[in-house]
Short mmCIF file of C-alpha atoms in Angstrom, two decimals:
data_model
loop_
_atom_site.label_atom_id
_atom_site.label_comp_id
_atom_site.label_asym_id
_atom_site.label_seq_id
_atom_site.Cartn_x
_atom_site.Cartn_y
_atom_site.Cartn_z
CA MET A 28 126.18 12.95 70.85
CA LYS A 29 122.67 12.73 69.63
CA LEU A 30 120.11 15.48 69.65
CA SER A 31 118.42 14.32 72.88
CA GLU A 32 121.67 14.27 74.70
CA ALA A 33 122.82 17.60 73.02
CA LEU A 34 119.79 19.70 74.10
CA THR A 35 120.73 18.89 77.86
CA HIS A 36 124.35 19.25 77.56
CA PRO A 37 125.82 21.88 79.57
CA MET A 38 129.14 22.37 77.26
CA GLY A 39 128.12 21.20 73.77
CA SER A 40 131.00 19.41 72.64
CA GLY A 41 133.03 19.93 75.42
CA ARG A 42 136.33 20.14 73.81
CA ILE A 43 137.29 23.93 74.80
CA ARG A 44 136.55 25.46 78.02
CA SER A 45 133.78 27.94 78.41
CA PRO A 46 134.30 31.40 80.04
CA THR A 47 133.44 31.89 83.49
CA ARG A 48 130.82 34.66 84.45
CA ARG A 49 133.89 37.06 85.37
CA ASP A 50 135.41 36.54 82.02
CA ALA A 51 132.37 37.26 79.97
CA VAL A 52 130.88 39.95 78.68
CA THR A 53 127.65 40.16 77.37
CA ILE A 54 127.20 41.90 73.60
CA SER A 55 123.69 43.17 73.82
CA THR A 56 121.44 42.85 70.83
CA PRO A 57 119.79 46.13 69.47
CA GLY A 58 116.08 45.81 69.79
CA VAL A 59 113.05 46.54 67.43
CA VAL A 60 111.56 49.26 69.07
CA TYR A 61 109.13 52.09 67.58
CA GLY A 62 106.62 54.22 68.96
CA GLY A 63 107.62 53.45 72.37
CA GLY A 64 106.49 49.91 72.22
CA ALA A 65 108.82 46.55 70.96
CA LEU A 66 107.45 44.95 67.64
CA SER A 67 107.53 41.36 67.97
CA SER A 68 108.06 38.72 65.16
CA ASP A 69 104.46 37.36 65.87
CA SER A 70 102.93 40.86 65.91
CA ALA A 71 104.63 41.79 62.68
CA GLN A 72 103.52 38.61 61.01
CA ARG A 73 99.58 39.73 61.52
CA LEU A 74 100.34 41.71 58.35
CA SER A 75 99.57 39.54 55.60
CA ALA A 76 102.23 40.96 53.46
CA VAL A 77 104.97 40.27 56.14
CA TYR A 78 103.67 36.71 56.81
CA ALA A 79 103.95 36.06 53.13
CA ALA A 80 107.35 37.57 52.48
CA VAL A 81 108.74 35.63 55.39
CA GLU A 82 107.21 32.53 54.09
CA ILE A 83 108.44 33.03 50.24
CA ARG A 84 112.10 33.91 51.39
CA SER A 85 112.24 30.74 53.81
CA ASP A 86 110.87 28.39 51.26
CA ASP A 87 112.97 29.23 48.61
CA MET A 88 116.05 29.13 50.54
CA SER A 89 114.73 25.76 51.55
CA VAL A 90 115.12 24.03 48.61
CA LEU A 91 118.86 24.89 47.69
CA PRO A 92 120.64 21.70 47.88
CA GLU A 93 124.38 21.95 48.63
CA TYR A 94 127.40 20.55 47.30
CA VAL A 95 131.41 20.44 47.88
CA LEU A 96 133.23 21.96 44.96
CA ASP A 97 137.16 21.39 44.56
CA THR A 98 138.02 24.91 43.39
CA GLY A 99 141.23 23.54 41.99
CA THR A 100 139.65 21.14 39.55
CA ARG A 101 135.92 23.01 39.43
CA GLU A 102 134.56 19.10 40.21
CA ARG A 103 132.19 18.30 42.71
CA VAL A 104 133.47 16.22 45.60
CA ASP A 105 131.62 13.23 47.52
CA HIS A 106 131.92 14.50 51.27
CA PRO A 107 130.54 13.08 54.38
CA ILE A 108 129.22 16.62 55.25
CA LEU A 109 126.70 16.31 52.72
CA ARG A 110 125.10 13.47 54.42
CA LEU A 111 124.19 16.16 57.30
CA LEU A 112 123.29 19.04 54.51
CA ASN A 113 121.71 17.17 51.97
CA GLY A 114 120.44 13.88 53.86
CA ARG A 115 119.55 14.40 57.58
CA PRO A 116 120.81 17.10 59.53
CA ASN A 117 119.57 15.74 62.85
CA ALA A 118 117.19 13.33 64.06
CA LEU A 119 114.04 15.80 64.24
CA MET A 120 113.99 17.47 60.87
CA THR A 121 114.71 17.20 57.18
CA PRO A 122 117.31 19.50 55.47
CA SER A 123 114.57 21.63 53.71
CA VAL A 124 113.36 22.16 57.43
CA ARG A 125 116.39 23.31 58.82
CA ARG A 126 117.18 25.38 56.02
CA LYS A 127 113.85 27.39 56.31
CA LEU A 128 113.96 27.46 60.21
CA LEU A 129 117.60 29.30 59.76
CA GLU A 130 116.01 31.73 57.15
CA ARG A 131 113.14 32.53 58.84
CA SER A 132 115.08 33.34 61.89
CA VAL A 133 117.58 35.72 59.89
CA LEU A 134 114.47 37.64 58.88
CA LEU A 135 112.77 38.12 62.13
CA THR A 136 115.37 38.30 64.56
CA GLY A 137 118.50 39.22 62.31
CA ASN A 138 120.50 35.98 63.47
CA ALA A 139 120.36 32.23 63.14
CA TYR A 140 122.59 29.84 64.48
CA ASP A 141 123.76 26.11 63.49
CA TRP A 142 124.79 24.08 66.55
CA ILE A 143 127.50 21.62 65.59
CA ILE A 144 127.63 18.41 67.35
CA ARG A 145 130.68 16.79 66.60
CA ASP A 146 132.09 13.29 67.45
CA PRO A 147 134.15 13.40 70.46
CA VAL A 148 137.01 11.26 69.17
CA SER A 149 136.93 12.38 65.34
CA MET A 150 135.50 15.80 65.88
CA GLU A 151 133.74 15.27 62.91
CA PRO A 152 130.39 17.12 62.51
CA VAL A 153 127.68 14.63 63.55
CA GLU A 154 124.18 16.65 63.66
CA LEU A 155 123.62 20.25 62.88
CA ILE A 156 120.90 21.63 65.27
CA PRO A 157 119.19 25.24 64.25
CA ILE A 158 118.95 27.75 66.83
CA PRO A 159 116.83 30.65 66.39
CA GLY A 160 118.47 33.96 67.01
CA ASN A 161 116.03 35.01 70.10
CA LEU A 162 117.61 31.98 71.93
CA VAL A 163 121.14 32.90 71.68
CA THR A 164 123.25 35.78 73.37
CA VAL A 165 126.71 36.48 71.93
CA GLN A 166 129.28 37.30 74.59
CA GLN A 167 132.93 38.27 74.37
CA ASP A 168 135.64 37.59 77.05
CA GLN A 169 138.80 39.82 77.93
CA ALA A 170 140.82 38.13 74.97
CA LEU A 171 138.17 39.32 72.69
CA ARG A 172 137.05 35.93 71.78
CA ILE A 173 133.21 35.36 70.87
CA TRP A 174 131.30 32.90 72.56
CA TYR A 175 127.61 31.94 72.73
CA GLN A 176 125.06 31.64 75.38
CA VAL A 177 122.21 29.39 74.37
CA ILE A 178 118.95 28.95 76.08
CA ASN A 179 117.89 25.68 76.23
CA PRO A 180 113.94 26.35 74.88
CA TYR A 181 112.66 23.02 76.91
CA THR A 182 114.36 23.51 80.52
CA GLY A 183 115.19 27.21 80.09
CA GLU A 184 118.89 26.46 81.37
CA ALA A 185 121.80 28.25 79.60
CA PHE A 186 124.78 26.91 78.33
CA ARG A 187 127.77 28.19 76.24
CA LEU A 188 129.15 27.09 73.11
CA ALA A 189 132.59 27.75 71.58
CA PRO A 190 132.68 29.74 68.09
CA GLU A 191 133.89 26.54 66.32
CA ASP A 192 130.91 24.90 67.25
CA VAL A 193 128.60 27.15 66.03
CA SER A 194 127.78 28.55 62.34
CA HIS A 195 126.47 32.11 62.63
CA TYR A 196 124.37 33.41 59.82
CA LYS A 197 123.81 37.46 59.94
CA GLY A 198 121.22 39.73 58.21
CA PRO A 199 122.41 43.27 57.81
CA THR A 200 124.97 44.00 60.52
CA ASN A 201 126.75 47.18 61.88
CA ASP A 202 129.67 45.69 63.67
CA GLY A 203 130.44 42.07 61.94
CA ILE A 204 129.18 40.48 65.11
CA HIS A 205 125.31 41.21 65.41
CA GLY A 206 122.91 41.13 62.27
CA LEU A 207 119.81 43.32 62.42
CA SER A 208 116.42 41.88 61.40
CA VAL A 209 114.38 43.44 58.67
CA LEU A 210 111.76 44.28 61.17
CA SER A 211 114.10 46.97 62.96
CA TYR A 212 114.14 48.76 59.77
CA ALA A 213 110.52 48.15 58.28
CA ALA A 214 108.85 48.81 62.01
CA GLN A 215 107.40 52.00 60.96
CA THR A 216 105.77 50.42 57.94
CA ILE A 217 104.52 47.52 59.78
CA GLN A 218 103.18 49.05 62.56
CA ALA A 219 101.25 51.44 60.34
CA GLY A 220 100.02 48.59 58.33
CA LEU A 221 98.86 47.07 61.54
CA ALA A 222 97.08 50.22 62.46
CA ALA A 223 95.25 50.28 59.32
CA GLN A 224 94.39 46.89 59.72
CA ASP A 225 93.00 47.05 63.01
CA TYR A 226 91.01 50.20 61.95
CA ASN A 227 89.50 47.97 59.23
CA LYS A 228 88.53 45.35 61.47
CA ALA A 229 86.89 47.95 64.13
CA PHE A 230 85.16 49.69 60.99
CA TYR A 231 83.32 46.37 60.17
CA GLU A 232 82.87 45.31 63.78
CA SER A 233 80.69 48.33 64.36
CA GLY A 234 78.78 47.86 61.14
CA GLY A 235 80.89 50.18 59.17
CA GLN A 236 79.88 54.17 58.64
CA PRO A 237 76.47 55.16 59.37
CA ALA A 238 73.87 54.36 56.52
CA GLY A 239 72.59 57.70 56.71
CA ILE A 240 71.13 60.69 58.70
CA LEU A 241 67.56 61.27 60.27
CA THR A 242 66.81 64.88 60.45
CA VAL A 243 64.12 65.95 62.58
CA GLU A 244 62.48 69.48 62.76
CA GLY A 245 61.95 70.85 66.55
CA ASP A 246 63.38 70.16 69.58
CA PHE A 247 64.03 66.66 70.64
CA SER A 248 66.41 67.06 73.39
CA GLY A 249 64.22 65.98 76.24
CA TYR A 250 63.01 62.25 77.60
CA VAL A 251 60.25 60.44 76.64
CA LYS A 252 57.40 60.14 79.18
CA ASP A 253 55.09 57.03 79.79
CA ALA A 254 51.35 57.40 79.65
CA GLU A 255 51.30 58.82 83.14
CA GLY A 256 53.84 61.52 82.41
CA ASN A 257 56.79 60.12 83.96
CA SER A 258 60.03 59.93 82.38
CA THR A 259 61.32 56.59 81.01
CA GLY A 260 65.08 57.65 81.18
CA LYS A 261 65.11 57.24 77.32
CA THR A 262 65.69 60.37 75.21
CA GLN A 263 63.44 61.10 72.25
CA LYS A 264 66.21 61.07 70.07
CA ASP A 265 66.99 57.43 70.99
CA ALA A 266 63.41 56.42 70.84
CA ILE A 267 63.13 57.96 67.22
CA ARG A 268 66.30 56.19 66.03
CA GLU A 269 64.97 52.67 67.66
CA GLU A 270 61.82 53.11 66.16
CA TRP A 271 63.36 53.77 62.74
CA GLU A 272 65.45 50.89 62.94
CA ARG A 273 62.70 48.61 64.18
CA VAL A 274 60.58 49.65 60.85
CA HIS A 275 63.52 49.46 58.29
CA SER A 276 66.34 47.39 59.43
CA GLY A 277 66.61 43.45 58.78
CA ALA A 278 65.79 41.32 55.79
CA ALA A 279 62.24 41.13 56.26
CA ASN A 280 61.98 45.05 56.12
CA ALA A 281 64.42 45.54 53.03
CA HIS A 282 63.00 47.99 50.37
CA ARG A 283 59.79 48.90 52.50
CA ILE A 284 58.47 52.52 51.53
CA ALA A 285 59.63 54.74 54.25
CA VAL A 286 57.01 57.22 55.61
CA LEU A 287 58.32 60.28 57.39
CA ASP A 288 56.19 62.48 59.77
CA TYR A 289 57.05 65.34 61.90
CA GLY A 290 59.24 67.10 59.19
CA MET A 291 61.76 64.11 59.04
CA LYS A 292 64.03 64.24 56.58
CA TYR A 293 66.53 61.40 55.57
CA GLN A 294 69.78 61.79 53.80
CA ALA A 295 71.96 58.66 52.55
CA LEU A 296 75.78 58.62 53.38
CA SER A 297 77.77 57.31 50.25
CA ILE A 298 81.76 58.18 51.81
CA SER A 299 83.45 54.90 51.23
CA GLN A 300 87.05 53.56 52.39
CA LYS A 301 88.55 54.24 49.15
CA ASP A 302 87.58 57.92 49.49
CA ALA A 303 89.42 58.00 52.49
CA MET A 304 92.31 56.70 50.84
CA PHE A 305 92.32 53.36 52.81
CA ILE A 306 92.77 50.95 49.98
CA GLU A 307 95.74 53.11 48.57
CA GLN A 308 97.39 53.14 51.86
CA MET A 309 97.23 49.19 52.27
CA ASN A 310 98.88 49.06 48.63
CA ALA A 311 101.22 51.04 49.69
CA THR A 312 102.27 49.13 52.44
CA VAL A 313 102.44 46.01 50.52
CA GLU A 314 104.95 47.68 48.34
CA ASP A 315 107.09 49.01 50.96
CA ILE A 316 107.04 45.64 52.29
CA ALA A 317 108.02 43.82 49.25
CA ARG A 318 110.94 46.51 49.05
CA PHE A 319 112.23 45.73 52.69
CA PHE A 320 112.34 41.92 52.21
CA GLY A 321 113.89 42.14 48.36
CA VAL A 322 110.26 40.07 47.33
CA PRO A 323 109.00 40.95 43.82
CA LEU A 324 105.10 42.27 44.32
CA TYR A 325 103.71 39.69 42.09
CA LYS A 326 105.17 37.10 44.79
CA LEU A 327 102.75 39.03 47.03
CA GLN A 328 99.70 38.81 44.72
CA SER A 329 100.32 42.81 44.50
CA GLY A 330 100.83 44.99 41.50
CA LYS A 331 100.38 44.78 37.84
CA GLN A 332 100.65 41.12 36.69
CA SER A 333 102.57 40.55 33.35
CA TYR A 334 104.54 37.43 32.61
CA ASN A 335 107.43 38.91 30.81
CA SER A 336 107.88 41.46 33.58
CA ASN A 337 107.36 38.50 36.27
CA GLU A 338 109.73 36.46 34.54
CA GLN A 339 112.33 39.18 34.68
CA ASN A 340 111.55 39.94 38.32
CA SER A 341 111.95 36.35 38.96
CA ILE A 342 115.57 36.35 37.70
CA GLU A 343 116.43 39.75 39.50
CA TYR A 344 114.79 38.17 42.47
CA VAL A 345 117.34 34.85 42.65
CA GLY A 346 120.21 37.52 42.17
CA ARG A 347 119.28 39.28 45.17
CA LEU A 348 119.43 36.39 47.23
CA GLN A 349 123.22 35.77 46.09
CA PRO A 350 124.64 37.36 48.89
CA ARG A 351 122.72 35.51 51.60
CA VAL A 352 123.76 32.41 49.81
CA THR A 353 127.38 33.42 49.83
CA GLN A 354 127.48 34.22 53.36
CA ASN A 355 126.02 30.87 54.19
CA GLU A 356 128.53 29.00 51.84
CA GLU A 357 131.34 30.94 53.50
CA GLU A 358 130.36 30.33 56.82
CA ARG A 359 129.60 26.42 56.75
CA THR A 360 133.08 26.12 54.85
CA TRP A 361 135.11 27.76 57.71
CA LYS A 362 133.01 25.81 60.51
CA LEU A 363 132.24 22.39 58.91
CA LEU A 364 135.56 21.55 56.73
CA SER A 365 138.70 21.03 58.45
CA LEU A 366 141.53 23.33 57.88
CA SER A 367 143.31 20.74 55.65
CA GLU A 368 140.38 20.41 53.43
CA GLN A 369 140.15 24.11 52.81
CA ALA A 370 143.75 24.36 52.24
CA ALA A 371 143.38 21.73 49.24
CA GLY A 372 140.79 24.21 47.80
CA LEU A 373 137.49 22.33 48.94
CA GLU A 374 134.56 24.54 49.62
CA ILE A 375 130.78 24.10 50.37
CA ARG A 376 128.59 25.84 47.79
CA THR A 377 124.73 26.06 47.04
CA ASN A 378 123.31 25.00 43.68
CA MET A 379 120.79 27.82 42.91
CA MET A 380 119.59 26.71 40.09
CA ALA A 381 116.63 25.18 41.86
CA LEU A 382 115.05 28.31 41.84
CA LEU A 383 114.76 28.56 38.22
CA ARG A 384 113.20 25.33 37.73
CA SER A 385 110.00 27.03 37.25
CA ASP A 386 111.46 29.38 34.53
CA GLN A 387 111.90 26.60 31.92
CA GLU A 388 112.18 29.11 28.86
CA SER A 389 115.16 31.07 30.66
CA ARG A 390 116.96 28.01 31.88
CA ALA A 391 116.83 26.38 28.52
CA LYS A 392 118.26 29.52 27.23
CA TYR A 393 121.18 29.32 29.66
CA TYR A 394 121.98 25.74 29.12
CA GLN A 395 121.94 26.13 25.57
CA THR A 396 124.23 29.17 25.68
CA MET A 397 126.57 27.23 28.23
CA TRP A 398 126.67 24.20 26.09
CA GLN A 399 127.59 25.92 22.87
CA ILE A 400 130.67 27.92 24.18
CA GLY A 401 131.86 24.23 25.68
CA ALA A 402 131.44 25.33 29.35
CA TYR A 403 128.88 22.67 30.04
CA SER A 404 128.61 18.90 28.76
CA ASP A 405 125.61 17.17 28.40
CA ASN A 406 126.07 15.32 31.58
CA ASP A 407 126.88 18.77 33.35
CA ILE A 408 123.36 19.88 32.45
CA LEU A 409 121.37 16.38 33.48
CA ALA A 410 123.13 16.96 36.81
CA LEU A 411 121.73 20.26 37.42
CA GLU A 412 118.40 18.93 36.54
CA ASP A 413 118.96 15.92 38.95
CA MET A 414 118.75 13.30 35.76
CA PRO A 415 121.20 10.85 35.24
CA ASP A 416 124.33 10.86 33.06
CA VAL A 417 124.00 9.48 29.38
CA GLU A 418 126.54 7.84 27.46
CA GLY A 419 129.13 9.86 25.71
CA GLY A 420 127.79 12.91 27.52
CA ASP A 421 131.07 13.94 29.20
CA GLU A 422 132.33 15.20 26.10
CA HIS A 423 132.49 19.33 25.56
CA MET A 424 131.13 20.37 22.34
CA ALA A 425 132.20 23.93 20.69
CA SER A 426 131.50 25.71 17.41
CA LEU A 427 134.21 25.99 15.10
CA ASN A 428 132.76 29.39 13.67
CA TYR A 429 134.57 30.99 16.34
CA VAL A 430 138.60 30.70 16.32
CA PRO A 431 141.40 32.56 18.00
CA LEU A 432 142.49 35.61 15.59
CA ARG A 433 145.78 34.00 15.77
CA LEU A 434 144.52 31.34 13.35
CA TRP A 435 142.41 33.34 11.12
CA PRO A 436 145.10 33.37 8.48
CA GLU A 437 145.65 29.73 8.40
CA LEU A 438 141.91 28.83 8.29
CA SER A 439 141.16 31.65 5.87
CA ILE A 440 143.58 29.57 3.67
CA GLN A 441 142.53 26.25 4.12
CA ARG A 442 139.02 27.56 3.06
CA ASN A 443 140.15 29.12 0.05
CA GLY A 444 141.99 25.51 -1.11
CA GLY A 445 145.22 26.07 -0.07
CA LYS A 446 145.24 29.91 -1.75
CA SER A 447 145.90 33.22 0.30
CA ASN A 448 143.60 36.11 -0.29
CA GLU A 449 146.84 37.91 -1.98
CA SER A 450 146.82 35.75 -4.67
#
């Protein structure tokens, strides 16, 4: 079944009966509500820190290639599923686009789904279609079996999918069924940031703070009269303000000497946004967003910039992504590999070394250590760098400076020319 057919197919693969409306019970997903209103993902991404954090996380997850590992022999297996995971998941997108869509959906809605289109005869996966979390409702029948009701974004029609035809990726979860988005936890921080951003916009649209105060002695609460003594409808205060602006505003009147009469006094105002702790508040918002999304401050172009600290933060950041990667590996192994393949020890794994490619020094030290202890061969390292094998590169090396303690007496005698230390 091709993508164009799948999007209009009422039952997905059709191999399992979907529940009837009488059988199914909708399990509602908690919404993101704060301050009496919903915080949508589009609104949240108006805040630059949120937009950047979502892009960084989703971009980083999109570049991680996958492979099939035989856990018994620790060898990589050339499996047909890799054609979808690393080649072409469906007719409309590349693997990196699919991974990016899935991660964005997890961050913004708490859930993301891979619709597994299977061959009707062999039942092997032939396409993977990512579905955003806002298009799917989880349902449960009376036998506590999970089903997925999907809204077709093109036609608006709903159809149900069996759980074995859906890979479900979750954010933080309280029940193991629904994922919660980062926005549900960061709503207060994001709305505070948006309020500050709107205030900043209104501040400049209104010309910022007043440039100064013009004080005039006497009572100017009346209206200006024309030559015939009739009221013009304009207050004397407005007339004085307009006359001052006419004489002293605009580039042509810049730096002109002011001549004040009627006892007028001018006082300039120097209150800045920083005096109102506005900038500090915006910086604090960026720091909070970085904590919620698990992104180092330097990736958001904020905080103190230091090469050594940024390098360490980058390594720790990759470590923080490991739980998300592990969940993806487990879900894909269970849904995309057959039970016999899983029983044989096959698992889908993710190569996270792609995220360390920019950190050459740390990567080189890691490879050097793994090579010296005999864990990696030359070709193992080249494979991680997407480089071709070299002749003789499959040999594993190890230093003779390290030997088991049980062999120490024998080695000691050999180094002493066949004589023991006692003699």
